[in-house]
Short mmCIF file of C-alpha atoms in Angstrom, two decimals:
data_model
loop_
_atom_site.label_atom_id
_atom_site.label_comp_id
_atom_site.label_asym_id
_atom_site.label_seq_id
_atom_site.Cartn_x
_atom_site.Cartn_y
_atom_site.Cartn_z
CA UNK A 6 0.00 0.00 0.00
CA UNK A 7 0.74 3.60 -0.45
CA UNK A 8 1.40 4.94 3.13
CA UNK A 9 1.86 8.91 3.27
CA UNK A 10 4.72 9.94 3.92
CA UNK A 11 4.43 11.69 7.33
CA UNK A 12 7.37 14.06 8.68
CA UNK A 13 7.17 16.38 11.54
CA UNK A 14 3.49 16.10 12.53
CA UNK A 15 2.81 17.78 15.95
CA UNK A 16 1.41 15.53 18.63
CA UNK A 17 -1.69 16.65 19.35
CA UNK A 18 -4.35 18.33 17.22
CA UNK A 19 -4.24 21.10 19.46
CA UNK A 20 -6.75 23.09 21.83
CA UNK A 21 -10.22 22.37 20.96
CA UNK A 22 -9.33 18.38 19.72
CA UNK A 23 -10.47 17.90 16.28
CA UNK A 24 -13.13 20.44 16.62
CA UNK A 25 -10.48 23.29 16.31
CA UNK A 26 -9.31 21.40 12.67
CA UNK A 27 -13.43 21.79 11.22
CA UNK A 28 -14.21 25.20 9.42
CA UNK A 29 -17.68 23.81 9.97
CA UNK A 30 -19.55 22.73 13.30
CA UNK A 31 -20.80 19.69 11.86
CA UNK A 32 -19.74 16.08 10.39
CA UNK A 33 -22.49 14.04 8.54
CA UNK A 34 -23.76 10.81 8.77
CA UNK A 35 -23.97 8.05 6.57
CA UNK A 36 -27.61 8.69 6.87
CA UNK A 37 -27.13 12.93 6.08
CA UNK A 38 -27.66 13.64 9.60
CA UNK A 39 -25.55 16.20 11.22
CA UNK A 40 -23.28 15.13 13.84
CA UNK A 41 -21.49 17.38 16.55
CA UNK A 42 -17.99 16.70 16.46
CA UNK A 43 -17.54 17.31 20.28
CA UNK A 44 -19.40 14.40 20.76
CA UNK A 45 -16.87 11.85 19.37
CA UNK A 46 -13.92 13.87 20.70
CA UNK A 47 -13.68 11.15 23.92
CA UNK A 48 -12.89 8.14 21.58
CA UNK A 49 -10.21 7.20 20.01
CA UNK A 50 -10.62 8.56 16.46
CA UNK A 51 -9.04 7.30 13.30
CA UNK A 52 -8.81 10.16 10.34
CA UNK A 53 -9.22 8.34 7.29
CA UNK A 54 -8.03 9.98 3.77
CA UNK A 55 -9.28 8.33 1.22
CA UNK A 56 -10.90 8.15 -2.37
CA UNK A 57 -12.90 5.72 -4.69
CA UNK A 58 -10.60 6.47 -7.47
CA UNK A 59 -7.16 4.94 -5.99
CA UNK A 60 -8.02 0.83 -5.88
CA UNK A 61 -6.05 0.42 -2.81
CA UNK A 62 -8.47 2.55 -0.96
CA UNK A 63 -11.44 0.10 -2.74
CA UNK A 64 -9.65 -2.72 -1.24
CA UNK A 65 -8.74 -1.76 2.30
CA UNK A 66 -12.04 -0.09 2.78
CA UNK A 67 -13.76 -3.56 4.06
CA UNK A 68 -11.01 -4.57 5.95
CA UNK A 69 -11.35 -1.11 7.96
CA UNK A 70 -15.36 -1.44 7.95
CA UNK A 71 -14.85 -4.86 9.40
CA UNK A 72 -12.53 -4.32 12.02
CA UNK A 73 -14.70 -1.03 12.94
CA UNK A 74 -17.69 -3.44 13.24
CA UNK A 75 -16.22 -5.64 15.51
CA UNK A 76 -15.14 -2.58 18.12
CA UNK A 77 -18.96 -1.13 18.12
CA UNK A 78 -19.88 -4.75 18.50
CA UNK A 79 -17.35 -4.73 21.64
CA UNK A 80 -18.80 -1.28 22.97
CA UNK A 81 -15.15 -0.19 22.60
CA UNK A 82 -14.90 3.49 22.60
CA UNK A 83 -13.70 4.21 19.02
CA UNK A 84 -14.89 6.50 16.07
CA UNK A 85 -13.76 7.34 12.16
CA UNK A 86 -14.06 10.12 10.05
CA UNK A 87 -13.61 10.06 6.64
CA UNK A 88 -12.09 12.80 4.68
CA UNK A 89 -12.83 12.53 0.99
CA UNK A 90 -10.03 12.57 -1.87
CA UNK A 91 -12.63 12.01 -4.51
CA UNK A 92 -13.13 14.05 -7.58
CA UNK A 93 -16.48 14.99 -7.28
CA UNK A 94 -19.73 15.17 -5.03
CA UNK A 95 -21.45 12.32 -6.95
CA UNK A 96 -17.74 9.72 -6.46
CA UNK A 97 -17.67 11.19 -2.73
CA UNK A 98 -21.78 9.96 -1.82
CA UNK A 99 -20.95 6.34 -3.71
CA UNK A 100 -17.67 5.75 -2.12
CA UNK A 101 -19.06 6.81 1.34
CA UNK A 102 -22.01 4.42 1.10
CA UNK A 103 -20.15 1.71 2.02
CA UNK A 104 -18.98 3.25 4.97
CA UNK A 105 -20.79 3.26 8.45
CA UNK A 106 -18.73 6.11 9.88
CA UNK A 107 -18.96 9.97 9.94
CA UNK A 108 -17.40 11.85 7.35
CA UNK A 109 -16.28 15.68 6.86
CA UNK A 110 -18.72 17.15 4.06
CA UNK A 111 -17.42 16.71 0.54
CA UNK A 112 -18.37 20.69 0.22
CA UNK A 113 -15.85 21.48 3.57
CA UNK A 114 -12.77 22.16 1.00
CA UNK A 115 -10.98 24.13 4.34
CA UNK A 116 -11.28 21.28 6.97
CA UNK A 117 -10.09 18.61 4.34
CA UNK A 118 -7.03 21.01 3.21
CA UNK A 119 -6.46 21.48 7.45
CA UNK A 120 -6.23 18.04 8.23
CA UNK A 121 -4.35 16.97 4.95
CA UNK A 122 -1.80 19.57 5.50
CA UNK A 123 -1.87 19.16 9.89
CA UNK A 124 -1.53 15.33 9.33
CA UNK A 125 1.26 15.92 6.26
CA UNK A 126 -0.80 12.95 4.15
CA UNK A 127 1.05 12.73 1.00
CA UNK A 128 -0.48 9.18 -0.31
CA UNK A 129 -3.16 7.19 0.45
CA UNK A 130 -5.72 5.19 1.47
CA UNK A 131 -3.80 7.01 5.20
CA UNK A 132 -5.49 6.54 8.66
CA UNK A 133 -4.56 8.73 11.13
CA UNK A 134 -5.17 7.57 15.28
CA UNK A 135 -5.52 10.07 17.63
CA UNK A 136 -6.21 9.81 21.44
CA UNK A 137 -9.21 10.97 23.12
CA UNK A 138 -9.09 15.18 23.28
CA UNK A 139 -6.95 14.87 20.24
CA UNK A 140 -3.32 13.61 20.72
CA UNK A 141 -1.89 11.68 17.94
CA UNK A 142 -1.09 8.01 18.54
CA UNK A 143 -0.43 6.84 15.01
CA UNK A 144 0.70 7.47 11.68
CA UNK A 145 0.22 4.20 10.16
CA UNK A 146 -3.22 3.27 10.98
CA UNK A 147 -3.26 1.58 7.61
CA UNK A 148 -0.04 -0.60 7.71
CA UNK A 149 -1.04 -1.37 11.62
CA UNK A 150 -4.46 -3.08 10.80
CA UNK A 151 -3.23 -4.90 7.72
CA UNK A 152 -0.68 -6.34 10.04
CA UNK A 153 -2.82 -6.96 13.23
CA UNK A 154 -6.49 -6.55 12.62
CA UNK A 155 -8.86 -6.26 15.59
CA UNK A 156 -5.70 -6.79 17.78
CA UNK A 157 -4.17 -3.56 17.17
CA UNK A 158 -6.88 -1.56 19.39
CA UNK A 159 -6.29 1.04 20.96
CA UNK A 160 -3.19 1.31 18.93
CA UNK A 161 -0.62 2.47 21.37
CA UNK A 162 2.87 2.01 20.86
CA UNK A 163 3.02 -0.06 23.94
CA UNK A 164 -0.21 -2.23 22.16
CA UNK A 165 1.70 -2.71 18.87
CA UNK A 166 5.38 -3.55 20.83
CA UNK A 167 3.05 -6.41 22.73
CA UNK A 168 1.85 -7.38 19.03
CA UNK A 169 5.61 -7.36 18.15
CA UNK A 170 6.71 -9.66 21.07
CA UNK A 171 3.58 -11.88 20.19
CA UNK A 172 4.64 -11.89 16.82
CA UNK A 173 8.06 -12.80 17.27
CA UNK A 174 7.38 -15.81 19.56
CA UNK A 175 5.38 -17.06 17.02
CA UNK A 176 7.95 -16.71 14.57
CA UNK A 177 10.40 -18.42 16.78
CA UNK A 178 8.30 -21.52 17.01
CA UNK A 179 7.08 -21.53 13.77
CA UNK A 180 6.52 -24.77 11.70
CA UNK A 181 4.94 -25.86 8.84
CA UNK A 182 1.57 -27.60 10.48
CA UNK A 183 0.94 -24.37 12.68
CA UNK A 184 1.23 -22.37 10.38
CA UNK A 185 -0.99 -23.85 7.87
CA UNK A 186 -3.37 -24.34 10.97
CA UNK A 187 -3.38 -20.22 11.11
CA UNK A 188 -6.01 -20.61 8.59
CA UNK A 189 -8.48 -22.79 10.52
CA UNK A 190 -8.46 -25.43 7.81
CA UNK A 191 -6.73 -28.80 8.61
CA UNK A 192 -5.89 -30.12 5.21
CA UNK A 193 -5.19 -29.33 1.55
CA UNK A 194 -6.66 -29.62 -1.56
CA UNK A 195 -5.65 -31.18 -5.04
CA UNK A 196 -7.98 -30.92 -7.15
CA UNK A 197 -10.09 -34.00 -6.19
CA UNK A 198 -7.89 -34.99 -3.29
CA UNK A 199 -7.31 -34.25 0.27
CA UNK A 200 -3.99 -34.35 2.48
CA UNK A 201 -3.33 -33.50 5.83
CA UNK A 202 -0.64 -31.15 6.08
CA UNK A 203 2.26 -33.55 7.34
CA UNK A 204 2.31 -34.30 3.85
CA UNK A 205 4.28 -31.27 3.41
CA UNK A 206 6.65 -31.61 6.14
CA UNK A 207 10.31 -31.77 5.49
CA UNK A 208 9.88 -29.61 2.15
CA UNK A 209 10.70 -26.47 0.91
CA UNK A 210 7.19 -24.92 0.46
CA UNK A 211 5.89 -21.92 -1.19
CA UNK A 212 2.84 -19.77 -0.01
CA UNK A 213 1.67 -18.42 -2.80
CA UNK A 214 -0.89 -15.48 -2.25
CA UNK A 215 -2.62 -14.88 -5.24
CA UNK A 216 -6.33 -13.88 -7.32
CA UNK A 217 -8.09 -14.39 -10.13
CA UNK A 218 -9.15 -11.00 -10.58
CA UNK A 219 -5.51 -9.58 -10.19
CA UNK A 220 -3.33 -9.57 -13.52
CA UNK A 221 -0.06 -9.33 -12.67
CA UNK A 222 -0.91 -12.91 -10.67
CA UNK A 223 -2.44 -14.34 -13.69
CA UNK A 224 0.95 -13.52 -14.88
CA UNK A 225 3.14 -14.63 -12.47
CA UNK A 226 1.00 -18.05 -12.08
CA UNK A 227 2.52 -19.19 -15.82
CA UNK A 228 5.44 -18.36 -14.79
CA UNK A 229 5.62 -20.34 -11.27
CA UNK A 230 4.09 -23.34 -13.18
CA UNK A 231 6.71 -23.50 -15.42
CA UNK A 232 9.76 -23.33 -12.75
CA UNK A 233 7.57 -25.52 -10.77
CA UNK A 234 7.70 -28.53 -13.32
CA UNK A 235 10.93 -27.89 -14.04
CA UNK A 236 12.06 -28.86 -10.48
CA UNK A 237 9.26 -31.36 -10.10
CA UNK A 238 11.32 -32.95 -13.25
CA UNK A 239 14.01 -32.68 -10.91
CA UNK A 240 12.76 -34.69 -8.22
CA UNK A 241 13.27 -31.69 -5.78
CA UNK A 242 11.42 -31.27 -2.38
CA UNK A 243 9.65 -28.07 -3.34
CA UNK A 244 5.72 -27.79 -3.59
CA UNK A 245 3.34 -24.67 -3.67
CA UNK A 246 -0.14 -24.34 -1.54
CA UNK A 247 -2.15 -21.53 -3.23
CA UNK A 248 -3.94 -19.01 -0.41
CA UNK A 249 -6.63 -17.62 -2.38
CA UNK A 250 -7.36 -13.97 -2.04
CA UNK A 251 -10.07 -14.27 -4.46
CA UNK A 252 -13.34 -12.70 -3.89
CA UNK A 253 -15.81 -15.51 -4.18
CA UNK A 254 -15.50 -19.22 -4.28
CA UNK A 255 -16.30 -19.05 -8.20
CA UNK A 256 -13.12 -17.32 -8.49
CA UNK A 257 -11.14 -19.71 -6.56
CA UNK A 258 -11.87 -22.87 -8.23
CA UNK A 259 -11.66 -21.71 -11.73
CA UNK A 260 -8.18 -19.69 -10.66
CA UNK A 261 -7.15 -23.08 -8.86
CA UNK A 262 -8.37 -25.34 -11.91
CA UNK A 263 -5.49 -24.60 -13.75
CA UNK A 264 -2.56 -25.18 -11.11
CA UNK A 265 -0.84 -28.29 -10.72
CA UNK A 266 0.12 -27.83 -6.75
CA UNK A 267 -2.25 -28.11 -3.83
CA UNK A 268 -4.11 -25.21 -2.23
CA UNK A 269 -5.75 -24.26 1.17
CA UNK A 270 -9.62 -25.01 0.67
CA UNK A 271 -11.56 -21.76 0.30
CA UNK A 272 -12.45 -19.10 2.88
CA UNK A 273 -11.94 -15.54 3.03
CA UNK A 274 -11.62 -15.02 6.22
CA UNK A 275 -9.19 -17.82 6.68
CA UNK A 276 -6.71 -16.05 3.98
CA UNK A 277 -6.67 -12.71 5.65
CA UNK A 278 -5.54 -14.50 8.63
CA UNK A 279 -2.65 -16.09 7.08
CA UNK A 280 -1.90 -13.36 4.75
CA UNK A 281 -2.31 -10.82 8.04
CA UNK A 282 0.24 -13.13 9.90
CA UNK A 283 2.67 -12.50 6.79
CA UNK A 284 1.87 -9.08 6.12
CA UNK A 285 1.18 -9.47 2.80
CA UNK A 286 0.23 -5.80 1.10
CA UNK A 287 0.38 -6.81 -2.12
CA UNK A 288 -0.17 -9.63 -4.34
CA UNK A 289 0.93 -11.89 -6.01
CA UNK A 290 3.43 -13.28 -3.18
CA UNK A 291 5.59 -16.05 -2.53
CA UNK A 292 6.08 -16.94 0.97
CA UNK A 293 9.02 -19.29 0.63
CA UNK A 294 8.63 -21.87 3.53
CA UNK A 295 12.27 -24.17 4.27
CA UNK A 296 12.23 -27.54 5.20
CA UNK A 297 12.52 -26.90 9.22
CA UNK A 298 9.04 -25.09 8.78
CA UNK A 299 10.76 -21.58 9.68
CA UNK A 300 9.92 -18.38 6.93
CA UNK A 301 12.91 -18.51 4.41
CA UNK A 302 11.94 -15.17 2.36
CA UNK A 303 9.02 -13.29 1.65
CA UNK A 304 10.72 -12.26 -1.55
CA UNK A 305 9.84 -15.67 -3.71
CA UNK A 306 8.19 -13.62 -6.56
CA UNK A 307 11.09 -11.32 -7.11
CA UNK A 308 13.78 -14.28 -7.12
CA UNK A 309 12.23 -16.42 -9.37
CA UNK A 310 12.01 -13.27 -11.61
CA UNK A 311 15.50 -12.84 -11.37
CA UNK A 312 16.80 -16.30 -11.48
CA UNK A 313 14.05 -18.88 -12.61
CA UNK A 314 14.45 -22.57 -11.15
CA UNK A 315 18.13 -21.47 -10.08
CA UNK A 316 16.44 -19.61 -7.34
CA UNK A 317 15.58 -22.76 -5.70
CA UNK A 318 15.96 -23.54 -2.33
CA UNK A 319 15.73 -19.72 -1.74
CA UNK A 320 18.13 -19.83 0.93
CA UNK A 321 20.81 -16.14 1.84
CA UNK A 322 23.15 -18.81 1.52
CA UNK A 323 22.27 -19.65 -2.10
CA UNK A 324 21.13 -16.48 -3.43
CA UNK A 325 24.64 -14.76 -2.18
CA UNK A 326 26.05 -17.72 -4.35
CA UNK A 327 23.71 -16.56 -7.58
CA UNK A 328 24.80 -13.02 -7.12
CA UNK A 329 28.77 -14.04 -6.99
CA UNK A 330 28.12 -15.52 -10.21
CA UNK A 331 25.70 -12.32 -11.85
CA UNK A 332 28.67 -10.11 -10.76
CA UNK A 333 31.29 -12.44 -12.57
CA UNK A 334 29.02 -12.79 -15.75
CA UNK A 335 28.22 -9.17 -15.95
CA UNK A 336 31.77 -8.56 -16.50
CA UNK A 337 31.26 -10.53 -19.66
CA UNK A 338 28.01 -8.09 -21.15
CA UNK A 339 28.94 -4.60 -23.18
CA UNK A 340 29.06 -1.78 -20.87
CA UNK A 341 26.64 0.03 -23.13
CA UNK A 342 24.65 -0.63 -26.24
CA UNK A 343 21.38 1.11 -27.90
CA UNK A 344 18.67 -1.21 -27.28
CA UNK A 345 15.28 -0.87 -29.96
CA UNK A 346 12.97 -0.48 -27.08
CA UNK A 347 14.45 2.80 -26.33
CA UNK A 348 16.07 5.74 -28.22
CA UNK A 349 19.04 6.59 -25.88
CA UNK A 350 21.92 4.52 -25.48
CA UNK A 351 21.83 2.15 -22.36
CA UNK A 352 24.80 1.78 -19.56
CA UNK A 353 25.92 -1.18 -17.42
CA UNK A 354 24.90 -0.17 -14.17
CA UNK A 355 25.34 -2.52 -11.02
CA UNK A 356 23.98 -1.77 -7.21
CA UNK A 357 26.95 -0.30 -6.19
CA UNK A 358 27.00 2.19 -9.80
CA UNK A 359 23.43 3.62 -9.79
CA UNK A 360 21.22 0.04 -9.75
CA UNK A 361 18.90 -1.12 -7.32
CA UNK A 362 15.30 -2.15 -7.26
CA UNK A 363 13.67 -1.64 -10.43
CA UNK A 364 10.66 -2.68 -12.55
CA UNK A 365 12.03 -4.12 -16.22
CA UNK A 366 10.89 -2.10 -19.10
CA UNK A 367 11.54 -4.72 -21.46
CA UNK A 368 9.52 -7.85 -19.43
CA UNK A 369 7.56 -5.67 -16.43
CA UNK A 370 9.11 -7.77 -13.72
CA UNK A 371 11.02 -7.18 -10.65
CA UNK A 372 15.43 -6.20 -11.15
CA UNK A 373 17.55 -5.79 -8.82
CA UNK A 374 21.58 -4.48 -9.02
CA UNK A 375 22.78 -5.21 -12.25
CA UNK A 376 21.18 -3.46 -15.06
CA UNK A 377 21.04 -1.41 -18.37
CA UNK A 378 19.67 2.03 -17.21
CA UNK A 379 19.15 5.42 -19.40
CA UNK A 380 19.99 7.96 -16.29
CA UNK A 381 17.86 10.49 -18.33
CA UNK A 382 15.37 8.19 -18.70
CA UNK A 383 14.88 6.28 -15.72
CA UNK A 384 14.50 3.28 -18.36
CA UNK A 385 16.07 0.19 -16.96
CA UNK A 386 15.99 -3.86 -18.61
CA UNK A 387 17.23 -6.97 -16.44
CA UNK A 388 20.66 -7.61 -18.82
CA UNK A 389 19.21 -11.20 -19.81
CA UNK A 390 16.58 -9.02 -21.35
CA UNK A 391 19.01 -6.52 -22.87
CA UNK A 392 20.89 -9.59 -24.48
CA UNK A 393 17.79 -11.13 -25.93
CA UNK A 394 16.55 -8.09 -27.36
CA UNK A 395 20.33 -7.94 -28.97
CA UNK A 396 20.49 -11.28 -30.11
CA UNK A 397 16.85 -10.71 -32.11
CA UNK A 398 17.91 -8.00 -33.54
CA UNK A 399 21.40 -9.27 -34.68
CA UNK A 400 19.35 -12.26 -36.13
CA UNK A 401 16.81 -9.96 -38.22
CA UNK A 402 19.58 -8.48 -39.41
CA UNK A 403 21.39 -11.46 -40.96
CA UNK A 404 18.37 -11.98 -42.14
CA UNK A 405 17.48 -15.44 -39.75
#
C-alpha cells in the first residue's frame, strides 16, 4: 500500500481536539444527519483519507469497515471520520455508502485542506489515530491493521510492541503444520484430493498469495508453473499451496483449476488471517517456507524473476552464491549498447553504480543491481533481457 509519507506532525491536534481542525460545526452521517464533532472527541478517532478512485483505498475499505464493526460490536470506545479525496460530489456519496462512519462534508474544502496539510498525508488510502481530546497516537493506521487486525486496538505504541513480542514468539516456534493451521483449515486440496498437512513436512514450500481477478498474478502463475515442473522434473522437495485472495469461491476454483500444486480449501476469512500473519500488502506473493518449517523469504516472486528454477531452495546462503556468479558474468556483457525499445543509449549499471530495485521495461518484472539504465530516462531492462533483445535483432539483421 501507499502509506503517506508523514514528517514532523505535531502531537496533538491542538486546543479544541479535532473540533479546532473543522471550518464547519458539523460532520455528517452516513444517513445525512448532522453530527457534533464534540461528541466523538472522547474516543479514540481514526482520520481516514481516502478516495474511490485509488483501488487500494477500494480494497482496504472492508477490511477497515470490518474491524470497525467488531469494536462497536465490543462497545469499545472508538470513532472514524472520513475525509474525501474524490473528484467529485457524486464519487464522494458512492464511495461513502459503504462506509458506516462519519465523514467531513465533501463541500468542507478548508477542513479537508487542514487536516491533509496538519496530518502531512502525501499518499493514500492514510489513517490517522488520535487519542481521546486529540493527541496523535499513530501514523500508520493503515499498515497497523493490515498487520494486526482487531488486535491492534487502541493502537498504542506499547499495544503494537506487545503485538511485536507476540509476533516474534510465534515466529520463533514456527513450523509448517501451525502455520498452515493459522487458517483454521486442517488439510489441503488437489484438485479432487485431500492431504493433511504432514504431507508437506520436510519440504521447501511456497505460499503463494494470489487472485483471479488480479493480472499481474495471472501472470506470475505461468510463470511459477513452469519453474515448478521444471524442479518437479528434478525430483526436488519443493511444492506450492495456493492461499486464495479471491473474492468468491467461483473465483477460486476456476483460478485453482489450472494449477498443478495443492491449495488451502476456500475461505476468506481464513486467507486474511494467514496473509495478516505474513503481512502481505500486495499480491501476487511467494512466501518461501524451508524444510525446518521456519519463513525462508518473503521475496519468492522477485527471485524467481531474477533467477528462474536457479532460485531454488531460496536460501541467503544460495542467493549470495547466484549473485557471486551475476557479478562475474556481468563482467562478460557490453558496458553500453542502444537497445530498440528505447532511443538513448543504455549503460551497465550494477547496485553499487546507480542500480537497485527496479521494474524491467523490457519484461515488467522485478530487477535488482545489475542493469542497463538510461539515467535520463529512468528506463532500466534486467541484462538477460538486454541480451535477448540484442540477439533478435542481430538475427533480423542477418536476415534469420
Amino acid at each position: 500500500m501507499e502509506a503517506p509519507t508523514v514528517t514532523g506532525v505535531a502531537s496533538a491536534t491542538g486546543a479544541g481536539g479535532l473540533s479546532a481542525l473543522l471550518s464547519t460545526e458539523f460532520l455528517i452521517s452516513p444517513s445525512g444527519n448532522k453530527v457534533n464533532p464534540k461528541d466523538i472527541e472522547g474516543k479514540t478517532i481514526g482520520l481516514y483519507f481516502a478516495a474511490n478512485w485509488f483501488q487500494k483505498c477500494v480494497s482496504f475499505t472492508p477490511l477497515l469497515v470490518s474491524v470497525y464493526h467488531k469494536l462497536m460490536e465490543q462497545e469499545l470506545p472508538f470513532e472514524i471520520v472520513f475525509v474525501s479525496s474524490d473528484e467529485n460530489q457524486s464519487s464522494f456519496e458512492q464511495f461513502y455508502s459503504s462506509m458506516p462512519w462519519p465523514a467531513v462534508p465533501f463541500s468542507d474544502i478548508n477542513s479537508k485542506r487542514s487536516l491533509s496539510h496538519k496530518f502531512q498525508i502525501e499518499g493514500i488510502p492514510a489513517l490517522i489515530i488520535l487519542k481521546p481530546g486529540g493527541g496523535l497516537i499513530q501514523t500508520e493506521g493503515v499498515e497497523i491493521l493490515c498487520r494486526y487486525g482487531l488486535q491492534a486496538f487502541p493502537f498504542t505504541s506499547e499495544r503494537i510492541a506487545e503485538l511485536e513480542a507476540e509476533e516474534k514468539r510465534k515466529y520463533e516456534s514456527q513450523t509448517l503444520e501451525k502455520l498452515l493451521a493459522i487458517s483454521g483449515k486442517d488439510r489441503i486440496i488437489k484438485h479432487n484430493d485431500q492431504v493433511t498437512f504432514s504431507s508437506l513436512v520436510g519440504k521447501t514450500v511456497g505460499l503463494y498469495f494470489a487472485a483471479q481477478w488480479c493480472p499481474p498474478c495471472l501472470k506470475f502463475t505461468s510463470r511459477l508453473m513452469s519453474i515448478y515442473n521444471h524442479l518437479q522434473e528434478r525430483r526436488e522437495e519443493f511444492e506450492v499451496v495456493f492461499v486464495s485472495m479471491d473474492r468468491d469461491e467461483a473465483g477460486f476454483l476456476q483460478y485453482f483449476s489450472a494449477m498443478p500444486w495443492f491449495a488451502l480449501p476456500y475461505g476468506e476469512e481464513s486467507s486474511k488471517a494467514l496473509a495478516r500473519y505474513f503481512d502481505i500488502q500486495e499480491i501476487p506473493m511467494l512466501v518461501i517456507i524451508g524444510p525446518d518449517g521456519k519463513t525462508v523469504t518473503k521475496g519468492g516472486r522477485n527471485l524467481i524473476n531474477l533467477h528462474m528454477e536457479m532460485a531454488y531452495p531460496f536460501t541467503e546462503a544460495h542467493i549470495r552464491l547466484l549473485q557471486e556468479k551475476m557479478d562475474e558474468e556481468a563482467k562478460r556483457y557490453p558496458t553500453s549498447f542502444k537497445h530498440e525499445g528505447h532511443r538513448h543509449v543504455l549503460n551497465l549499471v550494477s547496485e553499487k553504480s546507480g542500480g537497485g530495485p527496479y521494474i524491467c521495461c523490457a519484461c515488467d518484472e522485478q530487477g535488482l543491481g545489475w542493469a542497463y539504465q538510461c539515467l535520463a530516462c529512468g528506463y532500466e531492462i534486467h541484462l538477460k533481457c538486454g541480451r535477448e533483445v540484442k540477439e533478435d535483432t542481430r538475427d533480423r539483421q542477418a536476415g534469420r
